[in-house]
XYZ file of C-alpha atoms in Angstrom:
686
model
C -4.325 75.864 -63.784
C -6.150 79.037 -62.788
C -9.395 81.083 -63.557
C -9.987 84.332 -62.452
C -13.266 85.170 -59.878
C -14.505 88.305 -59.123
C -12.750 90.459 -56.024
C -9.594 89.794 -57.340
C -9.270 86.007 -56.204
C -8.168 82.896 -58.403
C -8.858 79.413 -58.160
C -5.762 77.518 -57.739
C -5.375 73.796 -57.576
C -3.412 72.433 -54.485
C -0.519 70.185 -55.245
C 0.924 67.034 -53.518
C 4.274 66.808 -52.721
C 5.293 63.436 -52.552
C 1.943 61.167 -52.719
C 0.320 60.077 -55.809
C -3.145 60.626 -55.482
C -5.733 60.537 -58.245
C -7.164 64.099 -59.290
C -10.377 64.763 -57.575
C -12.023 67.755 -56.565
C -12.315 67.194 -52.911
C -11.011 65.008 -50.448
C -11.778 63.968 -46.858
C -10.061 65.910 -44.170
C -11.814 64.124 -41.194
C -13.523 60.763 -41.356
C -15.534 58.550 -38.684
C -13.389 55.610 -37.938
C -15.974 53.213 -39.779
C -14.839 54.960 -43.040
C -11.239 54.943 -44.583
C -9.760 57.004 -47.591
C -8.134 54.903 -50.176
C -5.295 57.411 -51.427
C -4.430 54.999 -54.473
C -7.888 55.292 -56.044
C -9.150 58.536 -54.399
C -12.251 56.807 -52.790
C -13.686 56.234 -49.460
C -14.550 52.787 -48.372
C -16.351 51.338 -45.513
C -14.002 49.652 -42.468
C -15.232 46.123 -42.153
C -16.639 45.315 -38.775
C -15.991 48.859 -37.250
C -18.628 51.028 -35.605
C -18.659 54.719 -35.738
C -17.315 56.078 -32.368
C -14.235 58.498 -33.041
C -12.972 60.658 -35.861
C -9.925 60.211 -37.933
C -7.557 62.653 -39.658
C -6.535 61.922 -43.492
C -2.861 62.375 -43.952
C -3.171 63.051 -47.564
C -5.605 65.943 -47.015
C -3.008 67.401 -44.414
C -0.098 67.146 -47.039
C -2.293 69.467 -49.382
C -3.308 71.543 -46.450
C 0.634 72.008 -45.504
C 1.117 73.215 -49.166
C -0.829 76.716 -48.334
C 2.026 78.973 -47.488
C 0.303 82.082 -46.492
C -2.725 83.045 -44.177
C -5.581 80.913 -44.588
C -9.234 81.941 -44.548
C -11.407 78.528 -43.812
C -14.997 78.929 -45.501
C -17.198 76.136 -44.128
C -20.662 75.019 -44.535
C -22.819 73.017 -42.380
C -26.458 72.126 -41.945
C -29.207 69.693 -42.104
C -28.682 66.665 -44.771
C -29.932 67.000 -48.384
C -30.234 71.093 -48.403
C -27.548 71.834 -50.997
C -24.525 72.521 -48.954
C -22.274 71.025 -51.448
C -23.478 73.043 -54.469
C -22.748 76.342 -52.913
C -19.225 75.531 -52.338
C -18.714 73.864 -55.819
C -20.120 77.215 -57.378
C -17.570 79.328 -55.352
C -15.108 77.534 -57.109
C -16.659 78.433 -60.571
C -18.292 74.930 -60.735
C -21.265 73.167 -60.213
C -19.765 69.628 -58.937
C -16.676 70.414 -56.885
C -18.000 68.504 -54.013
C -19.988 65.391 -54.681
C -23.749 66.262 -54.726
C -26.135 64.031 -52.998
C -29.107 62.818 -55.237
C -30.454 60.060 -52.991
C -31.834 59.859 -49.477
C -28.404 58.599 -47.830
C -26.219 61.671 -47.184
C -23.093 61.682 -49.436
C -20.724 63.450 -47.218
C -19.400 62.178 -43.995
C -16.881 64.074 -41.758
C -15.449 66.888 -43.187
C -14.342 67.391 -46.777
C -11.758 70.049 -47.694
C -11.713 71.194 -51.655
C -8.474 70.528 -53.444
C -8.864 73.849 -55.231
C -8.609 77.005 -53.115
C -9.496 80.907 -53.957
C -6.123 82.595 -54.006
C -6.248 86.128 -53.079
C -3.566 88.801 -52.759
C -3.457 88.409 -48.945
C -4.911 85.322 -47.742
C -6.175 81.836 -49.295
C -9.763 80.709 -49.050
C -10.049 77.158 -48.224
C -13.495 75.395 -48.584
C -14.870 72.891 -46.034
C -17.890 70.782 -46.445
C -19.468 68.947 -43.524
C -21.434 65.971 -42.818
C -25.268 67.010 -42.369
C -26.431 67.437 -39.048
C -29.042 64.313 -38.156
C -27.038 62.277 -40.978
C -28.259 58.714 -40.818
C -25.647 56.579 -38.797
C -24.576 59.685 -36.750
C -25.639 60.862 -33.388
C -26.464 63.947 -31.460
C -22.998 63.854 -29.922
C -21.151 63.141 -33.111
C -23.061 66.055 -34.848
C -21.801 67.986 -31.994
C -18.405 67.025 -32.492
C -18.585 67.701 -36.345
C -19.984 71.040 -35.623
C -17.442 71.795 -32.729
C -14.409 70.667 -35.299
C -15.995 72.831 -38.010
C -16.366 76.106 -36.067
C -12.868 75.752 -34.594
C -11.296 75.563 -37.889
C -13.282 77.898 -39.766
C -13.026 81.690 -39.988
C -16.488 82.066 -41.847
C -19.217 79.603 -41.251
C -22.376 79.171 -43.374
C -25.287 77.435 -41.826
C -27.359 76.123 -44.910
C -31.184 74.835 -44.243
C -34.537 74.794 -46.192
C -37.232 77.324 -45.931
C -37.848 80.040 -43.391
C -37.156 78.820 -39.846
C -39.186 79.439 -36.986
C -38.792 79.211 -33.436
C -39.820 75.641 -33.180
C -36.972 74.762 -35.849
C -34.333 75.975 -33.414
C -34.910 73.021 -31.015
C -33.697 70.742 -33.894
C -30.310 72.530 -33.708
C -29.463 71.643 -29.991
C -25.724 70.775 -30.735
C -25.351 74.599 -30.865
C -25.955 74.858 -27.059
C -22.808 72.431 -26.391
C -20.416 74.789 -27.703
C -19.569 76.594 -24.515
C -19.410 72.895 -22.843
C -17.547 71.304 -25.954
C -14.857 74.039 -26.132
C -12.733 76.201 -23.634
C -10.701 79.296 -24.489
C -8.026 78.659 -21.303
C -7.302 75.229 -20.312
C -8.800 74.238 -17.107
C -11.164 77.244 -16.968
C -15.019 77.363 -17.396
C -15.625 79.507 -20.698
C -18.635 82.091 -21.069
C -20.089 82.040 -24.422
C -19.362 85.665 -24.949
C -15.811 84.730 -24.355
C -15.850 82.665 -27.670
C -16.985 85.519 -29.795
C -13.105 86.592 -30.238
C -12.116 83.453 -31.509
C -15.325 81.781 -33.371
C -16.152 82.613 -37.039
C -18.768 84.728 -38.526
C -22.170 83.014 -39.091
C -24.257 83.362 -42.086
C -27.625 81.405 -41.907
C -28.501 80.742 -45.732
C -31.944 79.828 -46.356
C -32.825 77.961 -49.628
C -35.876 78.176 -51.545
C -37.039 80.884 -50.019
C -39.216 83.328 -52.243
C -41.514 85.378 -49.771
C -40.945 88.578 -48.196
C -39.824 88.870 -44.550
C -41.798 90.840 -42.216
C -41.646 92.032 -38.736
C -44.577 91.467 -36.222
C -46.469 94.558 -37.796
C -46.318 93.231 -41.352
C -43.555 95.560 -42.324
C -40.867 94.400 -44.647
C -37.610 93.857 -43.187
C -34.216 92.449 -44.413
C -33.428 88.759 -43.934
C -30.777 89.439 -41.130
C -33.122 91.581 -38.794
C -35.806 88.816 -39.522
C -33.422 85.897 -38.160
C -32.141 88.168 -35.292
C -35.551 89.514 -33.924
C -37.927 87.121 -35.093
C -36.176 83.428 -34.926
C -33.026 83.636 -32.442
C -34.223 86.332 -29.997
C -35.635 84.987 -26.988
C -39.440 84.661 -26.932
C -41.690 86.089 -24.139
C -42.076 83.022 -22.217
C -41.460 83.160 -18.652
C -38.910 79.992 -18.645
C -36.232 79.822 -21.439
C -37.114 76.836 -23.934
C -34.458 75.127 -25.764
C -34.979 76.917 -28.952
C -34.131 80.147 -26.954
C -31.173 78.644 -25.850
C -29.823 77.784 -29.174
C -30.908 81.336 -30.476
C -28.761 82.744 -27.432
C -25.874 80.632 -28.151
C -25.583 81.656 -31.981
C -26.286 85.116 -31.198
C -23.938 85.231 -28.235
C -21.127 82.692 -29.445
C -20.287 84.338 -33.065
C -19.059 87.826 -33.551
C -21.465 88.653 -36.450
C -24.561 87.201 -37.357
C -26.302 87.713 -40.913
C -28.827 85.987 -43.230
C -29.262 85.386 -46.706
C -32.004 83.863 -49.131
C -31.892 82.048 -52.143
C -35.049 81.251 -54.236
C -35.731 77.583 -55.246
C -33.531 76.409 -58.053
C -36.153 74.908 -60.070
C -39.687 73.422 -59.995
C -38.588 70.458 -62.499
C -38.115 67.184 -60.783
C -35.573 65.849 -63.316
C -33.399 69.186 -62.761
C -32.962 69.113 -59.341
C -32.180 65.427 -59.311
C -29.183 66.450 -61.339
C -28.570 70.307 -60.709
C -24.832 70.202 -61.549
C -25.663 69.309 -65.240
C -28.597 71.967 -65.627
C -27.218 75.009 -64.465
C -28.582 76.951 -67.705
C -32.017 75.536 -66.897
C -32.120 76.773 -63.109
C -34.227 79.816 -62.147
C -32.438 82.904 -63.012
C -33.345 84.439 -59.887
C -31.766 81.737 -58.126
C -28.738 82.026 -60.109
C -28.549 85.697 -59.538
C -28.847 84.990 -56.044
C -25.770 82.671 -56.121
C -23.574 85.193 -57.759
C -24.415 87.884 -55.083
C -23.841 85.478 -52.300
C -20.241 84.436 -53.596
C -19.576 88.117 -53.677
C -20.691 88.527 -50.213
C -18.819 85.441 -49.058
C -15.709 86.676 -50.882
C -15.950 90.211 -48.978
C -16.847 88.891 -45.612
C -13.830 86.475 -46.007
C -10.959 87.187 -43.667
C -7.528 85.230 -42.545
C -8.228 82.924 -39.657
C -6.751 84.249 -36.426
C -4.881 82.262 -33.780
C -5.116 82.399 -30.062
C -2.920 85.441 -29.657
C -3.722 88.790 -30.775
C -2.459 89.795 -34.454
C -1.761 86.091 -35.068
C -3.089 84.379 -38.361
C -3.067 80.730 -39.361
C -1.374 79.437 -42.513
C -1.787 75.896 -44.166
C 0.774 74.262 -41.725
C -0.678 75.819 -38.623
C -4.215 74.588 -39.553
C -2.754 70.995 -40.426
C -1.618 71.014 -36.910
C -4.697 72.408 -35.196
C -6.732 69.815 -36.928
C -4.795 66.973 -35.412
C -4.900 68.364 -31.781
C -8.449 69.134 -31.911
C -9.507 65.790 -33.351
C -7.518 64.276 -30.657
C -9.525 66.367 -27.981
C -12.844 65.701 -29.479
C -12.074 61.902 -29.564
C -11.026 61.825 -25.673
C -14.159 61.954 -23.352
C -12.080 63.507 -20.700
C -10.939 66.037 -22.865
C -12.060 69.512 -24.001
C -10.560 71.282 -26.933
C -8.616 74.119 -25.318
C -7.805 77.305 -27.658
C -4.968 78.563 -25.674
C -3.345 75.413 -25.076
C -3.658 74.204 -28.924
C -2.213 77.563 -30.182
C 0.815 77.153 -27.960
C 1.396 73.868 -29.156
C 0.991 74.745 -32.636
C 3.399 77.619 -32.145
C 6.043 75.292 -30.511
C 5.664 72.813 -33.540
C 5.546 75.550 -36.165
C 8.591 77.152 -34.630
C 10.702 73.657 -34.671
C 9.615 73.219 -38.128
C 10.496 76.747 -39.376
C 14.010 76.232 -37.807
C 14.433 73.092 -39.557
C 13.440 74.463 -42.547
C 15.921 77.441 -42.216
C 18.742 75.102 -41.754
C 17.654 73.171 -44.766
C 17.265 76.632 -46.912
C 20.845 77.842 -45.493
C 22.426 74.654 -46.693
C 20.777 75.021 -50.164
C 21.920 78.711 -50.303
C 25.529 77.892 -49.440
C 25.761 74.998 -52.217
C 24.063 77.094 -54.613
C 26.442 80.306 -53.812
C 29.374 77.863 -54.032
C 28.095 76.426 -57.502
C 27.801 79.872 -58.843
C 31.211 80.690 -58.123
C 32.337 77.350 -59.681
C 30.171 77.532 -62.731
C 32.126 76.917 -65.549
C 35.005 74.748 -64.081
C 34.956 70.992 -63.885
C 35.538 71.335 -59.870
C 34.334 72.919 -57.074
C 36.484 76.254 -56.784
C 38.611 76.911 -53.540
C 37.409 80.083 -51.998
C 39.016 82.723 -49.519
C 37.468 82.877 -46.313
C 37.056 86.590 -45.719
C 36.860 89.464 -48.395
C 40.431 90.522 -49.109
C 39.211 92.847 -51.920
C 35.813 94.469 -53.204
C 36.614 92.826 -56.575
C 36.889 89.468 -55.080
C 33.980 89.607 -52.676
C 32.219 86.841 -54.736
C 35.197 84.541 -54.091
C 34.784 84.876 -50.263
C 32.850 82.064 -48.310
C 32.009 84.365 -45.765
C 30.506 86.588 -48.361
C 28.370 83.705 -49.543
C 27.576 82.931 -45.833
C 26.258 86.489 -44.799
C 23.938 86.592 -47.804
C 22.241 83.245 -46.917
C 22.252 83.799 -43.420
C 20.692 87.168 -43.658
C 17.993 85.630 -46.092
C 17.092 82.609 -43.804
C 16.972 84.759 -40.850
C 14.698 87.141 -42.642
C 12.617 84.441 -43.941
C 12.520 82.752 -40.217
C 11.101 85.818 -39.016
C 8.646 86.177 -41.803
C 7.362 82.454 -40.976
C 6.942 82.969 -37.554
C 5.640 86.491 -37.554
C 2.020 85.628 -38.275
C 1.991 83.807 -34.690
C 1.292 87.003 -32.921
C 1.724 88.428 -29.506
C 1.323 85.968 -26.817
C 2.776 87.088 -23.647
C 3.262 90.669 -24.983
C 6.907 90.507 -25.388
C 7.326 89.398 -29.012
C 10.676 90.478 -29.125
C 12.068 88.029 -26.562
C 9.957 85.064 -27.866
C 11.026 85.890 -31.611
C 14.582 86.017 -30.428
C 14.785 82.990 -28.749
C 13.802 81.237 -31.939
C 16.138 83.044 -34.046
C 18.953 82.875 -31.713
C 18.249 78.687 -31.749
C 18.617 78.761 -35.372
C 21.513 81.314 -35.597
C 23.288 78.783 -33.241
C 22.631 75.926 -35.348
C 24.230 77.783 -38.158
C 27.051 79.418 -36.357
C 28.563 78.760 -33.185
C 31.338 80.747 -31.882
C 33.728 80.833 -29.016
C 36.014 83.634 -27.494
C 39.788 83.506 -28.489
C 42.712 85.538 -28.092
C 45.120 85.780 -30.995
C 48.252 87.387 -31.793
C 48.741 90.365 -34.620
C 51.747 92.559 -35.775
C 50.485 96.287 -35.217
C 51.514 99.450 -37.109
C 54.799 99.672 -35.234
C 55.555 96.057 -35.795
C 55.114 95.068 -32.066
C 53.207 91.865 -31.840
C 49.857 92.317 -29.485
C 47.115 90.245 -28.452
C 43.268 90.450 -29.353
C 40.222 89.063 -28.334
C 37.237 88.052 -30.426
C 34.724 85.294 -31.533
C 35.968 82.606 -33.864
C 33.531 79.824 -35.444
C 33.998 76.412 -33.918
C 30.690 74.761 -34.764
C 27.122 74.909 -36.814
C 26.319 74.440 -40.230
C 29.011 77.243 -41.529
C 31.966 75.336 -39.383
C 31.338 72.248 -41.603
C 31.479 74.381 -44.958
C 34.907 76.143 -43.685
C 36.733 72.792 -42.812
C 35.479 71.449 -46.431
C 37.047 74.382 -48.120
C 40.000 74.318 -46.062
C 40.558 70.570 -46.617
C 40.385 71.577 -50.375
C 42.839 74.656 -49.897
C 45.391 72.594 -48.093
C 45.345 69.554 -50.826
C 45.564 72.156 -53.838
C 48.185 74.324 -51.918
C 50.376 71.054 -51.107
C 50.205 70.011 -54.587
C 51.034 73.639 -55.969
C 54.212 73.582 -53.757
C 55.532 70.357 -54.723
C 54.651 71.352 -58.364
C 56.726 74.343 -58.254
C 59.552 73.595 -55.853
C 60.423 69.798 -56.513
C 62.408 70.804 -59.769
C 64.292 73.314 -58.070
C 65.058 70.967 -55.103
C 66.455 68.279 -57.451
C 68.380 70.960 -59.512
C 69.927 71.872 -56.022
C 70.756 68.138 -55.213
C 72.360 67.841 -58.425
C 73.605 71.366 -59.728
C 74.390 71.868 -63.153
C 77.686 73.335 -64.282
C 77.677 77.192 -63.488
C 75.015 76.782 -60.803
C 75.923 78.824 -57.728
C 74.577 79.896 -54.270
C 72.969 83.295 -55.653
C 71.138 81.270 -58.417
C 69.873 79.010 -56.242
C 68.621 81.861 -54.138
C 67.070 83.811 -57.078
C 65.246 80.669 -58.500
C 63.968 79.860 -55.077
C 62.379 83.637 -54.866
C 61.166 83.135 -58.095
C 59.434 79.807 -57.032
C 57.676 81.438 -54.385
C 56.344 83.990 -56.437
C 54.873 81.527 -58.660
C 53.343 79.726 -55.251
C 52.062 83.013 -54.198
C 50.488 83.582 -57.662
C 48.668 80.199 -57.969
C 48.200 78.926 -54.375
C 44.418 79.361 -53.278
C 42.545 79.282 -50.410
C 42.775 80.004 -46.435
C 45.673 77.400 -46.211
C 47.932 78.776 -48.471
C 50.177 80.522 -46.361
C 50.097 77.771 -43.503
C 51.069 74.984 -46.012
C 53.869 77.392 -47.504
C 55.182 78.237 -44.063
C 54.902 74.320 -42.624
C 56.713 73.002 -45.783
C 59.538 75.564 -45.901
C 60.266 75.285 -42.189
C 60.737 71.548 -42.521
C 63.049 71.785 -45.530
C 65.793 70.105 -43.955
C 66.879 68.281 -47.117
C 67.441 71.447 -49.095
C 69.327 72.701 -46.626
C 71.897 70.029 -46.495
C 72.127 69.999 -50.134
C 72.551 73.792 -50.595
C 75.217 74.066 -48.533
C 77.216 71.878 -50.936
C 76.539 74.747 -53.937
C 79.635 76.849 -54.987
C 79.405 80.164 -53.037
C 77.284 79.197 -50.457
C 77.127 81.957 -47.372
C 75.564 80.442 -44.082
C 74.939 83.782 -42.660
C 73.308 85.051 -45.740
C 71.096 81.796 -45.793
C 70.240 82.038 -42.125
C 68.939 85.755 -42.556
C 66.925 84.960 -45.732
C 65.316 81.935 -44.105
C 64.501 84.033 -40.892
C 63.334 86.947 -43.028
C 60.714 84.503 -44.776
C 59.700 82.885 -41.847
C 59.074 86.316 -40.165
C 56.875 87.324 -43.460
C 54.904 84.179 -43.005
C 54.390 84.504 -39.545
C 53.598 87.989 -39.943
C 50.964 86.881 -42.687
C 49.572 84.207 -40.363
C 49.147 86.575 -37.420
C 47.449 89.285 -39.456
C 45.060 86.837 -41.359
C 44.223 85.601 -38.047
C 43.665 89.313 -36.933
C 41.458 90.167 -39.960
C 39.648 86.860 -39.547
C 38.851 87.446 -35.834
C 37.919 91.275 -37.005
C 35.584 90.244 -39.701
C 33.908 87.278 -37.617
C 33.204 90.145 -35.163
C 32.005 92.378 -37.420
C 29.696 89.664 -39.058
C 28.250 88.976 -35.486
C 27.574 92.475 -34.754
C 25.896 93.151 -38.284
C 23.708 89.753 -37.859
C 22.916 90.945 -34.252
C 21.702 94.560 -35.424
C 20.114 93.243 -38.504
C 17.916 90.874 -36.371
C 17.186 93.308 -33.934
C 15.887 95.713 -36.581
C 13.753 93.053 -38.545
C 12.280 92.090 -34.994
C 11.682 95.755 -34.250
C 9.917 96.025 -37.734
C 7.820 93.047 -36.951
C 6.907 94.043 -33.666
C 5.595 97.190 -35.207
C 3.541 95.147 -37.821
C 2.177 93.029 -35.352
C 0.957 95.784 -33.085
C -0.821 97.595 -36.002
C -2.329 94.432 -36.942
C -3.564 94.287 -33.440
C -5.141 97.431 -33.644
C -6.729 97.107 -36.886
C -8.023 93.397 -35.622
C -11.818 92.651 -35.475
C -12.578 95.394 -38.205
C -14.054 93.791 -41.408
C -11.257 93.819 -43.884
C -11.985 96.557 -46.749
C -9.790 97.745 -49.605
C -9.527 100.986 -48.163
C -8.269 99.360 -44.448
C -6.086 97.166 -46.495
C -4.401 100.186 -48.493
C -3.604 102.129 -45.273
C -2.125 98.922 -43.763
C -0.133 98.338 -46.843
C 1.197 102.126 -46.475
C 1.895 101.714 -42.771
C 4.018 98.456 -43.776
C 5.725 99.887 -46.742
C 6.879 102.831 -44.332
C 8.235 100.483 -41.877
C 10.191 98.416 -44.842
C 11.768 101.766 -45.826
C 12.641 102.758 -42.478
C 14.341 99.279 -42.174
C 15.991 99.758 -45.570
C 17.518 103.014 -44.406
C 18.902 101.574 -41.352
C 20.502 98.894 -43.136
C 22.443 101.099 -45.522
C 23.510 103.393 -42.518
C 24.727 99.977 -40.893
C 26.364 98.735 -44.099
C 28.315 102.043 -44.490
C 29.636 101.871 -41.108
C 30.618 98.179 -41.616
C 32.330 99.213 -45.195
C 34.356 101.959 -43.369
C 35.461 99.910 -40.728
C 36.745 97.167 -43.505
C 38.525 99.871 -45.187
C 40.440 101.029 -42.174
C 41.371 97.574 -41.472
C 42.505 97.054 -45.211
C 44.596 100.402 -44.936
C 46.162 99.189 -41.769
C 46.908 95.641 -43.120
C 48.469 97.325 -46.472
C 50.761 99.647 -44.365
C 52.028 96.417 -42.423
C 52.266 94.648 -45.807
C 54.123 97.666 -47.487
C 56.821 97.801 -44.452
C 57.230 94.071 -44.467
C 58.060 93.919 -47.889
C 60.422 97.115 -47.641
C 62.583 94.858 -45.104
C 62.300 91.928 -47.510
C 63.638 93.983 -50.491
C 66.553 95.278 -48.407
C 67.470 91.805 -47.305
C 67.546 90.582 -50.892
C 69.519 93.610 -52.215
C 71.978 92.682 -49.326
C 72.159 89.150 -50.324
C 72.761 89.918 -53.939
C 75.805 92.513 -53.267
C 79.395 90.500 -53.569
C 80.903 89.253 -50.479
C 83.814 91.465 -49.278
């Protein structure tokens, strides 16, 4: 179910992959250890005898979070209890009660909660996070600081929600902000300056509630709320010594990349309406409702994908879920401090491992689907040729199905790891290592030397790489096994009647009749046998045909010399076929390997250019105009990639055609020699 908001965003419901959880509009992401989430009921329950000391991650919420595939923008709200934080987030989703609203003195939100609905945009998805109120009953200053640190680390836009116009003295109640530099480090083991946090912290918006007065400067002139906040509240006072309030103001101005302020008038003076604001939206102060709509537009405009530690990196749902677990573990450990660089490296390692496993599974599914498509309309799985013998039969080639699946999963893998950004500066080396690991899991090759018959009918040797392991090898072995069983059955079906006839020849059945019948039977086998084991089975079965040789000698008109010449000719033909098939297979696999390598390098080059452009534009506020420029650049890179791919494909097609021509010449020459030998056999003996 979807509903359209302004600025091109759509409200979408997150779905569980495996769990059966009651449908609720929000779910806890992080809870204090004295509470637990009952997934079967969708409720939070007290843990008997537990005393609040640590924070716990809720697995059900992580599963929902991992379902967000693209870049995520986490919009969070924090602030004192009972100031209407949850209501603001609910209105963002086009509702009034998406997050539970508090109507009592005791707070309703503990830990950090996430909405089960998100705002889906063209380039990223906005996730909403509601946090436990600062100074909540049952919490301590250290616990407030832990919740704040986690909220900031997970967010790309942070709303600090409070009532009325703040003054200098009010900042002293916000000392949890002073602990930011001590509670977070950019690089593990190194002391962090507050200014270093600006690159990684979210934008900061102070939302002032129940404000109707005009903001003015020291001289009584009207100024906008943001200017008032920065100059009258957060700026350091004139006192010689820095006060706790000054330290809070400095922490906010220094740590966050941007600081803005927005005001909302009081929703209503009616006590009954205020006690259940969600059910009385139509009775609220019109100026308040108008202000909320303006605020929603501002928040959507300011939202941007959460970035990782590396330049050009963005965070998706899976990455954010991994970061949640690592940050909570660090916050719970008194000896540990959340380190941005270390957390991101661990996240990348886990993301890449997961991306490889997903690519392997996708390859299996693509191969199975490709084989099933070819076998459609038949009762059994069709036997495929390994290599492309003819362009008309390309769809019946197992390697053709592999090439398509291989290209698709490699491209998807690079797309999946591309958002992880540039770390050491050599993205090609980092990405190539991941792609190489995945591709070796799919196809493992070894160098082999094989023989083939040249254009001059001279046997030569050729070196190349052949498949000896990996996922593809399993499909090849399975197909070869089915081919061998089928071809053996075909051989017995066609040759057994002839063999019985030779064992007990009817009247008038002579040696030449037997030779003609054997030739027709071979032609039948050639026409009906299928798969890569077709010629190998024929060669093995006829080479060990001792009983037929013994019986054919008894037939009238038997000629020993002609029989030997024909057998040698057929075995030579089969051996030449075998060698040429091996040469063609070696050549095709060499071409496949080179093509895959070139395509991977081109894709990685495109990804690198895309990342560098992204880094160049990073730090700017996303605007439609800038996005369009970036999209134009990305499209140009994709067009360049397509042209290079077409050029490589054209070169590959020409090389394949040259090989086919050479193989055809060899086959024509061999067929001519076979026809010449058969004509000699049919001539009456002198």
